[in-house]
XYZ file of C-alpha atoms in Angstrom:
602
model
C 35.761 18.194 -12.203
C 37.322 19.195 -9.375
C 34.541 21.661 -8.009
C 31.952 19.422 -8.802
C 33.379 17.277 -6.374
C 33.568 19.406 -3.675
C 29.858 20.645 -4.815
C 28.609 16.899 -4.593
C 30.757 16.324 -1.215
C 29.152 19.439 0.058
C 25.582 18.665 -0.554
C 26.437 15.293 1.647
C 27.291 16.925 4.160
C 24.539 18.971 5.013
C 23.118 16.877 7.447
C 25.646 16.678 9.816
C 26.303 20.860 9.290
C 22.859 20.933 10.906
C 22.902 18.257 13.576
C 26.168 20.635 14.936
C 24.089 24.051 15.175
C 20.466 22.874 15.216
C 20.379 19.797 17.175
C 16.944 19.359 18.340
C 15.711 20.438 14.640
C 18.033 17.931 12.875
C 16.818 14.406 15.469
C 13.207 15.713 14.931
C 13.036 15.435 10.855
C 15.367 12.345 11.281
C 12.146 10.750 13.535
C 9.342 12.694 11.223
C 11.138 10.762 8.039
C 11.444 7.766 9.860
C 7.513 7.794 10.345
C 7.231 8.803 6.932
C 8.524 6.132 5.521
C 7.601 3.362 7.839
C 3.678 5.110 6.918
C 4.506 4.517 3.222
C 6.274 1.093 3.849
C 3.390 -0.552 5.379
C 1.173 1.259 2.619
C 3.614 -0.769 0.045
C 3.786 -3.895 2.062
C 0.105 -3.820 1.555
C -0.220 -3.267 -2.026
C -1.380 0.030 -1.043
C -5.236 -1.474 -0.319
C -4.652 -0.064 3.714
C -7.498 1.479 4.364
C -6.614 5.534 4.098
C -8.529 6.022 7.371
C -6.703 3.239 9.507
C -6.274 3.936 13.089
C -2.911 3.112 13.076
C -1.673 4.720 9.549
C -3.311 8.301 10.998
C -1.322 8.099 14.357
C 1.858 7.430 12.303
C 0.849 10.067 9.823
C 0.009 12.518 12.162
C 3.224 11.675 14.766
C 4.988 12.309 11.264
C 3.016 16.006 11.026
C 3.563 16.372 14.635
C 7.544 16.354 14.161
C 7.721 17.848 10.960
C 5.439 20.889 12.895
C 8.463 20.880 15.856
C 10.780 20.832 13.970
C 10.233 24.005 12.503
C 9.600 25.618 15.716
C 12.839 24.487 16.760
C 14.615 25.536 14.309
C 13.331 28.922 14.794
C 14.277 28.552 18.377
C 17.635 27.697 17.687
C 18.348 30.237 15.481
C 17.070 32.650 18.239
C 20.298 31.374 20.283
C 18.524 32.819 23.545
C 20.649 32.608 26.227
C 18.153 30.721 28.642
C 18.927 28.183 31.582
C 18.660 24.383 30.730
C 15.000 24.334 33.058
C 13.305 27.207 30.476
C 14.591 25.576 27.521
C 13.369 22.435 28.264
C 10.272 24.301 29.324
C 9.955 26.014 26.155
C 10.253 23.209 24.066
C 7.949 21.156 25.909
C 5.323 23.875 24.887
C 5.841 23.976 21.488
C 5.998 19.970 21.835
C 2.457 20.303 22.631
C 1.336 22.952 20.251
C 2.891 20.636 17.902
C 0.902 17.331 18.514
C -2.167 19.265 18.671
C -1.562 20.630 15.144
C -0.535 17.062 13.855
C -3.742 15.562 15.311
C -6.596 17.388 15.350
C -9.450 16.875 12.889
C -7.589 13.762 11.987
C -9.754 11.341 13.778
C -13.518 9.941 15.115
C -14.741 9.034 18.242
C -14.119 5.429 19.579
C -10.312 4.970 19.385
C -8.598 4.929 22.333
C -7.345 8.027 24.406
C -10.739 9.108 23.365
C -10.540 12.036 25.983
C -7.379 13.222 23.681
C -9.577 13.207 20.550
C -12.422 14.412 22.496
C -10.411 17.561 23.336
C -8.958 18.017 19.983
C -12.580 17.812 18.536
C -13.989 20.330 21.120
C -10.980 22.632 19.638
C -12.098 22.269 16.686
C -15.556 22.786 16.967
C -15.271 25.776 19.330
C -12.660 27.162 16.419
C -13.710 25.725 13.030
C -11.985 24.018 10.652
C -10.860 26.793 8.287
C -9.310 28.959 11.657
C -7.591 25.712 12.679
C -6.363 25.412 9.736
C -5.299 29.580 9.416
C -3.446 28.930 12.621
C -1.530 26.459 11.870
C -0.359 27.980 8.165
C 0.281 31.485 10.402
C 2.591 29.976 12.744
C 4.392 27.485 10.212
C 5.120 30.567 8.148
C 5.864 33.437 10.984
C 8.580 30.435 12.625
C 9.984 30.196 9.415
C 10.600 33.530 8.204
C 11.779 34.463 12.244
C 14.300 31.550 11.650
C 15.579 33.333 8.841
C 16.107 36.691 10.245
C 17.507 35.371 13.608
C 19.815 33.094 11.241
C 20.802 36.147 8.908
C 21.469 38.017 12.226
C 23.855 35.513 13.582
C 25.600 33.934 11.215
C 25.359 35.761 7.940
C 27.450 38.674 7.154
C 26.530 39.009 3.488
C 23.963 41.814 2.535
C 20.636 40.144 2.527
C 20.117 40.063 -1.116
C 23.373 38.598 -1.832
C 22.572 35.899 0.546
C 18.754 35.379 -1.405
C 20.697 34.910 -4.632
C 23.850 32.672 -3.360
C 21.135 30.557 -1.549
C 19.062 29.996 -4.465
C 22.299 29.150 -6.596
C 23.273 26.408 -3.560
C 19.335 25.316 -3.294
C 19.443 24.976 -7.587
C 22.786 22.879 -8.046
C 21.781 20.934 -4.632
C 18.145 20.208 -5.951
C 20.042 18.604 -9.371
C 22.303 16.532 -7.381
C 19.373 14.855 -5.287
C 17.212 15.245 -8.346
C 19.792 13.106 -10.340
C 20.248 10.505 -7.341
C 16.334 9.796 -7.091
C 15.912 9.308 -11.411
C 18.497 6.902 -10.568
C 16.619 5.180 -7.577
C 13.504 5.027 -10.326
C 15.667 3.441 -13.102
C 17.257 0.684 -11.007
C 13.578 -0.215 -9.109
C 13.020 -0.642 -12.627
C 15.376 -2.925 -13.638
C 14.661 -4.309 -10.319
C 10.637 -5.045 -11.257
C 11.209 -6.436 -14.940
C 14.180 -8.449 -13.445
C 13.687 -9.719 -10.193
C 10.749 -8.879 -8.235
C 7.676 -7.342 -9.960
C 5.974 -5.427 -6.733
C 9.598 -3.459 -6.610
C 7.562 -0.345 -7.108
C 5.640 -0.782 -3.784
C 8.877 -0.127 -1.907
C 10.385 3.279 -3.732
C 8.204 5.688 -2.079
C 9.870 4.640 1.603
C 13.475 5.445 -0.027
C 12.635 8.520 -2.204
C 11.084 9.846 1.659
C 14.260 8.939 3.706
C 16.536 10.648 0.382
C 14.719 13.522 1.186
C 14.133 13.869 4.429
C 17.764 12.867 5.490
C 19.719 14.474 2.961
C 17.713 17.397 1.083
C 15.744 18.838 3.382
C 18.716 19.416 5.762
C 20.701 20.820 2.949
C 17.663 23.222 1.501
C 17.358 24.668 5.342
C 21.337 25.179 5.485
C 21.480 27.040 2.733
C 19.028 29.571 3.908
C 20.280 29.892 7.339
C 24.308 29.632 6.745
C 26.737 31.580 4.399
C 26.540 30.057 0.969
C 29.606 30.961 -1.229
C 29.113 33.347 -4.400
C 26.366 31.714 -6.793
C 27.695 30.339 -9.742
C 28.102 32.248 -12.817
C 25.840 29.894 -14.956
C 23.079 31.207 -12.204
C 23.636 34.860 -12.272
C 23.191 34.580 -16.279
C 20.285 32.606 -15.347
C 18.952 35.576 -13.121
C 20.219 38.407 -14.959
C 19.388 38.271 -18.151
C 16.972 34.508 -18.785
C 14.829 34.449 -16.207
C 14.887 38.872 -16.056
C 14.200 39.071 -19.852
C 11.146 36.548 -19.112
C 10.206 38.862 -16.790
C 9.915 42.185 -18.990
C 8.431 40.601 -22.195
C 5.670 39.445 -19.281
C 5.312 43.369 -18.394
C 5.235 44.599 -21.989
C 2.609 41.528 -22.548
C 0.400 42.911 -19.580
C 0.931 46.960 -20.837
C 0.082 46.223 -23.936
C -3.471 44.540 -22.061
C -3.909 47.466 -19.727
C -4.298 49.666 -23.027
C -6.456 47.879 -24.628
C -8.321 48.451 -22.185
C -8.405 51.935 -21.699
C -8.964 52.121 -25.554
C -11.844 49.641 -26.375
C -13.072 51.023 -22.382
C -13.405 47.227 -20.900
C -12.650 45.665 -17.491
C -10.257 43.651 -16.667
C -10.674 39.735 -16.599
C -11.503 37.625 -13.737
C -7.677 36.188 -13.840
C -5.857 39.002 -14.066
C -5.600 39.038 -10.329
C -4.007 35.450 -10.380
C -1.913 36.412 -12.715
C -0.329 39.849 -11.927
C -0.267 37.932 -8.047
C 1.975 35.386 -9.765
C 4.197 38.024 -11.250
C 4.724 40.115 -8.921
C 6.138 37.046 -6.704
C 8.543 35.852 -9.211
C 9.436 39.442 -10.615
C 10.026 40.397 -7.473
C 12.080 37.705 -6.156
C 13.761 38.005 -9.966
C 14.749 41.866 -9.012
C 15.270 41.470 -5.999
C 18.510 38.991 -6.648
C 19.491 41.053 -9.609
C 20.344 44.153 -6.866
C 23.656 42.376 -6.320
C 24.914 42.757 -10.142
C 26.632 45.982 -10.713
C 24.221 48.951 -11.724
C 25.230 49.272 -15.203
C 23.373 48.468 -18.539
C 20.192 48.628 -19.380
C 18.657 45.680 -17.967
C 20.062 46.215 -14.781
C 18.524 49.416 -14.571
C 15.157 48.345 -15.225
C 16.043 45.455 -12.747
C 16.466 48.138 -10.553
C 13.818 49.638 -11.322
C 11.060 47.106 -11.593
C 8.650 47.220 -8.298
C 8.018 51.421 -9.808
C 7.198 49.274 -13.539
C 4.475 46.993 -11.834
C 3.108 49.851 -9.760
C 0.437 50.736 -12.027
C -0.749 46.340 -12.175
C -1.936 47.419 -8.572
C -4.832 49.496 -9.787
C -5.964 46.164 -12.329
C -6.014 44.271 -8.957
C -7.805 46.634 -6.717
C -10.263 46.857 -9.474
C -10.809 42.814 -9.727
C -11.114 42.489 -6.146
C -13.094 45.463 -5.352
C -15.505 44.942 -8.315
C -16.257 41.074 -6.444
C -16.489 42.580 -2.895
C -18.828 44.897 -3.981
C -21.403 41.995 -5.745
C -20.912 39.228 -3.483
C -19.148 40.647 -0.324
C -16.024 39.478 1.289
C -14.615 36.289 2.081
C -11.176 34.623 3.246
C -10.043 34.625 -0.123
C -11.238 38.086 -1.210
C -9.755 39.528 1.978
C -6.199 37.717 1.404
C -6.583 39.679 -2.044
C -6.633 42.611 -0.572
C -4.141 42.218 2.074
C -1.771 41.150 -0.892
C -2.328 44.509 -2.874
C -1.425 46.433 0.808
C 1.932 44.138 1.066
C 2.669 44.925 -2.344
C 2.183 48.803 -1.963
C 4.269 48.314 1.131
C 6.976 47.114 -0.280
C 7.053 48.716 -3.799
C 6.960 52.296 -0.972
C 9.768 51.075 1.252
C 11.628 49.813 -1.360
C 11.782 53.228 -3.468
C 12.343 55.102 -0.148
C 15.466 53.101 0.395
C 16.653 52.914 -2.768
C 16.688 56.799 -3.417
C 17.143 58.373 -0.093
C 19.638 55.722 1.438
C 21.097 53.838 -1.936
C 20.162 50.945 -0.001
C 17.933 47.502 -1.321
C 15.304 46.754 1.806
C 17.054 43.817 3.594
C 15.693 40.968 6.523
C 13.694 43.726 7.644
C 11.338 42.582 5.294
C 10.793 39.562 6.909
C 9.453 41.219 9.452
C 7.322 43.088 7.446
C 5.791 39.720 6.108
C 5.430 38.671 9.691
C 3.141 41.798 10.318
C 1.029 40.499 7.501
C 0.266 37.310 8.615
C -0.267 37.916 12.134
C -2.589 40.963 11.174
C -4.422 38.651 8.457
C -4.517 35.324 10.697
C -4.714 35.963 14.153
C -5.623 39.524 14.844
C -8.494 39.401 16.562
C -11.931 41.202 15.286
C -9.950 41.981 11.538
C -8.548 38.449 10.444
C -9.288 36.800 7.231
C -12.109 34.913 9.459
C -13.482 37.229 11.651
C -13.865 40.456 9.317
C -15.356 37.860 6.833
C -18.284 36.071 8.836
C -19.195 39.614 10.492
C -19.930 41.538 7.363
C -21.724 38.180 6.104
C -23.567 38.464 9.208
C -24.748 41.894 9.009
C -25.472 41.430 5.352
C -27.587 38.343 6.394
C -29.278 39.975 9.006
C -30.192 42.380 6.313
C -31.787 40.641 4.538
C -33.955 38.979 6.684
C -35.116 42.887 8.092
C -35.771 43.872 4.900
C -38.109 40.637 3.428
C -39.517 40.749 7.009
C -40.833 44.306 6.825
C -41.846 43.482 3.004
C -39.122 46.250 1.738
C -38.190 45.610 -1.665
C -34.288 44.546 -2.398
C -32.009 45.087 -5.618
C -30.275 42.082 -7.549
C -26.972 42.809 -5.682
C -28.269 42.800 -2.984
C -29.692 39.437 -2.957
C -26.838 38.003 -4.996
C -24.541 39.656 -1.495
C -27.298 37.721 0.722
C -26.857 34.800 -0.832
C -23.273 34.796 -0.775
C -23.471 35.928 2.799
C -25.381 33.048 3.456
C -23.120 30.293 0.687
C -19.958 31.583 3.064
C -21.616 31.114 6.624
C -23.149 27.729 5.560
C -20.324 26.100 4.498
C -19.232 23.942 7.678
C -15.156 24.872 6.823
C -15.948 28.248 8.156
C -18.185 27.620 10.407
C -17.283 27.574 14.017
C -19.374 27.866 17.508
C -20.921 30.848 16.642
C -22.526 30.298 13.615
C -25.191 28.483 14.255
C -26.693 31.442 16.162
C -26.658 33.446 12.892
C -29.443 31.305 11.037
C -32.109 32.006 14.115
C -34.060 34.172 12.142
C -33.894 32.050 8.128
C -36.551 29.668 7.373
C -36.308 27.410 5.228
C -38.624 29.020 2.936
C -36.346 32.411 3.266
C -33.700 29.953 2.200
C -35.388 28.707 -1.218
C -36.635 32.708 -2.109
C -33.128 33.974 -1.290
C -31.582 31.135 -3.487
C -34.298 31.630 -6.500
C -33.445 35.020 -6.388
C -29.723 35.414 -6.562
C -30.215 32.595 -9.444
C -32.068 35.285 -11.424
C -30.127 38.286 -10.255
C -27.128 36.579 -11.632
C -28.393 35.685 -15.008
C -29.863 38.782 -15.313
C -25.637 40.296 -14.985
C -23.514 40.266 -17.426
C -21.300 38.353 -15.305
C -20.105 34.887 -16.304
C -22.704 31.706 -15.030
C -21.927 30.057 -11.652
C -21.007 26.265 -13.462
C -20.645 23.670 -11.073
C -20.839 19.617 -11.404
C -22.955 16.975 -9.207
C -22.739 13.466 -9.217
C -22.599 9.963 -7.457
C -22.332 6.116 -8.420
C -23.521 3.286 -6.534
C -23.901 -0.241 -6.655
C -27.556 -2.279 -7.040
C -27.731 -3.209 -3.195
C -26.856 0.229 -2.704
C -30.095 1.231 -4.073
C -32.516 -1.612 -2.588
C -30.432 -1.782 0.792
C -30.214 -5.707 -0.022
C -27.045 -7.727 -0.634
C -29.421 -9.057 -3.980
C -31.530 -7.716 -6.282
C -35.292 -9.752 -7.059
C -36.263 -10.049 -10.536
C -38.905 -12.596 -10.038
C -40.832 -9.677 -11.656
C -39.467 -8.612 -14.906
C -38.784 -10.302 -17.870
C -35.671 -8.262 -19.237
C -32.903 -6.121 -18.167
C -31.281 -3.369 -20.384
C -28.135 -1.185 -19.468
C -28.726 2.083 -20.725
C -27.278 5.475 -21.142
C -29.398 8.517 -20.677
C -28.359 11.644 -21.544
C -30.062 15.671 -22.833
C -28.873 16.411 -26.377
C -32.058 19.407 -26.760
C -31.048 20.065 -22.991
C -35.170 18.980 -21.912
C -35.068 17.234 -18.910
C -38.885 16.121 -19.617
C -37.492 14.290 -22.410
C -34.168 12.718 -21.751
C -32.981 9.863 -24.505
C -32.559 6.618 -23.885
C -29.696 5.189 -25.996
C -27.769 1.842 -25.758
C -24.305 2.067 -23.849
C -22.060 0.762 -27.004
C -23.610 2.443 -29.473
C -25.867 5.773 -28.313
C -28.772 4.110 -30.522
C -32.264 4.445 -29.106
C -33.527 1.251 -27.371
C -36.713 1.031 -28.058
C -37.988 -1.358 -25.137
C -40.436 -3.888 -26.123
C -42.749 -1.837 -27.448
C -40.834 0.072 -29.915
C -40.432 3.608 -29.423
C -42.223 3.068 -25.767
C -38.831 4.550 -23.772
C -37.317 6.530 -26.156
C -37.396 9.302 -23.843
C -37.834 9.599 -20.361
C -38.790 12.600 -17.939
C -35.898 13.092 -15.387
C -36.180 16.828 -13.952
C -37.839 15.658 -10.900
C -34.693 13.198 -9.922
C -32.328 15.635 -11.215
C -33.743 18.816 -9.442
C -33.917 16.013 -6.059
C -29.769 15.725 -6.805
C -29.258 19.705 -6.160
C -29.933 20.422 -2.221
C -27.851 17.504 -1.010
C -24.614 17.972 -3.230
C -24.746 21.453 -2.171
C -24.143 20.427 1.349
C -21.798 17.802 0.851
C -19.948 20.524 -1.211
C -19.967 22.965 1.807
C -18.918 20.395 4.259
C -22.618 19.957 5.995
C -22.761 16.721 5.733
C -20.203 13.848 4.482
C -20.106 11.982 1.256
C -21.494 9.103 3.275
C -24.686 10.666 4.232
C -24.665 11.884 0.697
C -24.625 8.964 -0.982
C -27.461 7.497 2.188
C -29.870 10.955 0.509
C -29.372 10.304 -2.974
C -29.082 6.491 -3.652
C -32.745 5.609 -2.928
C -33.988 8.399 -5.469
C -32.216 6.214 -8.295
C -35.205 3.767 -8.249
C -37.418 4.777 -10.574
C -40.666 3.467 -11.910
C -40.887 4.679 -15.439
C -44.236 2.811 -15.851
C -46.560 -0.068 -14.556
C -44.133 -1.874 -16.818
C -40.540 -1.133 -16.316
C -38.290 0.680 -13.462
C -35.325 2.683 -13.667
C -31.789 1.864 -11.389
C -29.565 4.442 -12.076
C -25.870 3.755 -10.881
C -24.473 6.867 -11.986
C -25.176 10.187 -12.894
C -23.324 13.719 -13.664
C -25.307 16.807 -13.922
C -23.626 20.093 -14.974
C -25.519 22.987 -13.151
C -25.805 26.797 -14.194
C -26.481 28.978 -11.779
C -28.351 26.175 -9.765
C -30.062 24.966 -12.710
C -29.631 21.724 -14.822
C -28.513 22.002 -18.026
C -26.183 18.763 -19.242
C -26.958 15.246 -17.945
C -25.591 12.024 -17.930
C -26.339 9.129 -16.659
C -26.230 5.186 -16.488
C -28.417 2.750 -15.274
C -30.106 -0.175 -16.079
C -34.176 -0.767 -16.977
C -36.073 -3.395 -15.965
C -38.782 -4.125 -18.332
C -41.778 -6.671 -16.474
């Protein structure tokens, strides 16, 4: 009872712990919570009906970013401990300041609000960047300040080997993440008794106390414990580690052995998520093994513990294969190249950790950090060979390609349009899109466009590989479709709601069945709108979802493109409003529809 006192007293005092040694970090999540929660009081004050894109909620919001942003730069800063005059401290934090309210602002707001020369900037940024750099950037430094506040921290104040420190950390982080865990269940029960009690719109007000819980108490405690010395982890946590959560571990390598030779003996490829997967293990194995190096090497598990980044060596080739086998069809993209830059840390470090381990009888320590560092600045902002940059100049070459080739009528392969076409998917969609890429369409027509689209279609149901499946659909209201706040009827004699849908997948032919009970209408003439012939609308839904979905144009001007093309005159006799609609597509093409409307019989 005792300890768990001292445990509890502990995690309380946290906050002050880092208001001593980290100052500047500790007053800047005090103000980003603040925000927080005065963002999500209002929101509950209001019944949470705000409007999400209120000029006032964003600059709270994105103050709130700003802080949380600065904060971590400061705390990298002060875990630096450089030994600089008042004048360049000041100085330095005053840059970072600014970094920081850029990152917090930008792409967060329109034209027309005030300081619109502030926005105006930010959106020039943007633009001259694009939204998916912007974005890089900002994940790049967040996680280089991070891991440098670590390995400054771990240099100053930490005299425990580094993977003793991982494990007592994660055994302070566990039993402090209970303790906070337990306090906000007990926040929940009491609003509750609170609602059925007392006041009924209790629930409005528990986000703003959950934030301040957090942001006060457990986020100051989570950073302490990976920047100060933690005492030895408990032993309910090293059984947790060393034989629960490392036993977990092996029965998932002796699952994904027993897959590799099945494959080698029924001479298949690996599956689309094996990739995720062996990703996913290799994170949590790792960090499992890498915490089980403190145990003394004895026993059998330990040894494989030991052991374990040599066991998952041969996952790497599964990977490479996965990755490589996608490059090679539809070329390389953010995502694709972040595969492969995984695979090279993992080599790294299964190589540097063996070296280590058998040469010097040593487990790689904060030097790895660094290592990770490397990574990210290599894959982020490296210049010419980022995630970005590699990505849109082999899509540009392959584009350019492509237009050489159907300009000088030289015949092309089925990978090589499905690579144009990707090529094309990846430089069209406005997240990755920055100054540049405008330039890179010159030479593509529209009617380029359509063949290069028709053909990858067929090139990729001619593969074996699995069918691009995607969903479109919108709803709207009656005066969104005739523009009017009413709707004249002075022409027809009855309405029916209806529900339209493909059960012999014919778009010519789509049944017309009542809402409630999927029967066939009829209309007045029976039989007379049994079926209707839809491809035309649903073919017309296609172009404009696809650049909504790659961030051309906004849901807005989507639903301005579509909504008029829901008025439909069947016959001289009755006219179709359709108010909502889902199409399932297959490799571009229709083939499942739903939709609801209403007829209008004259």
């Amino acid at each position: 009872m005792e300890k768990l006192k001292q445990l509890i007293k502990k995690a309380f005092s946290y906050p002050a712990m880092l208001r001593k040694t980290h100052p500047v970090t500790a007053i800047s999540i005090i103000a980003a919570t603040i925000l927080f929660a005065i963002h999500s009081l209002i929101e509950g004050i209001l019944d949470y009906t705000v409007n999400p894109d209120e000029f006032y909620m964003n600059v709270i919001f994105c103050l709130g970013m700003s802080l949380v942003y600065f904060s971590i730069f400061s705390l990298c800063i002060e875990s630096i401990r450089p030994n600089w005059s008042t004048v360049v401290r000041s100085a330095v934090f005053a840059v970072f300041g600014i970094l920081s309210v850029i990152m917090g602002f930008i792409g967060k707001f329109e034209s027309g609000h005030s300081f619109s020369w502030f926005f105006d900037m930010l959106r020039s940024i943007e633009a001259y960047m694009g939204k998916y750099t912007v974005t890089a950037f900002t994940a790049g430094l967040v996680g280089i300040a991070l891991l440098m506040a670590l390995y400054f921290s771990y240099s100053h104040d930490i005299d425990q080997k580094f993977n003793e420190h991982i494990l007592n950390a994660c055994s302070n982080i566990f039993f402090t993440s209970i303790i906070y865990g337990v306090i906000q269940i007990g926040v929940l029960l009491l609003t509750g008794i609170v609602s059925v009690l007392l006041y009924s719109d209790a629930f409005n007000y528990i986000l703003p106390v959950i934030v301040l819980i957090n942001g006060l108490f457990y986020v100051p405690a989570v950073i302490m414990a990976l920047i100060k010395v933690n005492e030895r982890a408990s032993m309910f946590v090293q059984i947790l580690v060393r034989y629960i959560l490392l036993i977990l571990v092996l029965l998932a390598y002796v699952i994904i052995y027993i897959y590799m030779f099945k494959l080698v003996f029924t001479l298949s490829v690996p599956s689309n998520s094996v990739f995720e997967i062996l990703t996913a293990l290799f994170v949590f194995s790792m960090c499992v093994a890498y915490m089980c190096t403190t145990f003394e090497p004895s026993g059998f598990l330990q040894k494989i513990a030991i052991n374990m980044p040599l066991i998952f060596a041969p996952f790497i080739i599964m990977q490479v294969y996965t990755v490589i086998v996608r490059i090679g069809q539809y070329g390389i993209t953010p995502k694709r190249y972040f595969g492969l830059i995984f695979i090279l840390f993992e080599a790294v470090y299964i190589v540097v950790y063996t070296i280590m381990q058998k040469r010097e009888h040593e487990i790689i320590g904060r030097n790895l950090l660094l290592i990770m560092c490397v990574f990210i600045l290599v894959s982020v902002f490296l210049p010419g060979i980022n995630a970005r940059a590699l990505s849109a100049a082999i899509a540009k070459r392959t584009l350019s390609s492509y237009v050489d080739k159907t300009g000088a009528g030289i015949a092309m392969s089925d990978r090589e349009y499905s690579r144009a076409y990707s090529a094309y998917d990846f430089l069209s969609d406005r997240y990755f899109a920055n100054s540049k890429t405008d330039t890179y369409f010159k030479d593509l027509g529209e009617d380029a466009v359509a063949t290069l689209r028709e053909k990858a279609g067929k090139a990729a149901m001619a593969s074996n590989d699995e069918p691009d499946t995607r969903n479109i659909w919108y709803s709207c209201s009656f005066s969104d479709i005739t523009g009017k706040d009413y709707l004249d009827i002075s022409d027809y004699s009855t309405m029916q709601h209806v529900m339209i849908q493909d059960p012999d997948n014919d778009l010519t032919a789509l049944h017309v069945l009542e809402p409630d009970t999927l029967d066939p209408i009829g209309g007045p003439a029976k039989g007379r709108y049994n079926t209707v012939n839809l491809s035309e609308y649903c073919m017309s839904l296609i172009e404009p979802f696809s650049q909504y979905d790659k961030n051309i144009i906004t849901w807005e001007e989507y639903l301005e493109t579509v909504t008029p093309l829901g008025c439909i005159d069947l016959d001289e006799n009755a006219r179709l409003y359709i108010t909502d609609a889902d199409i399932s597509l297959e490799d571009g093409k229709p083939v499942s529809v739903s939709i609801e409307g209403y007829i209008f019989f004259r």
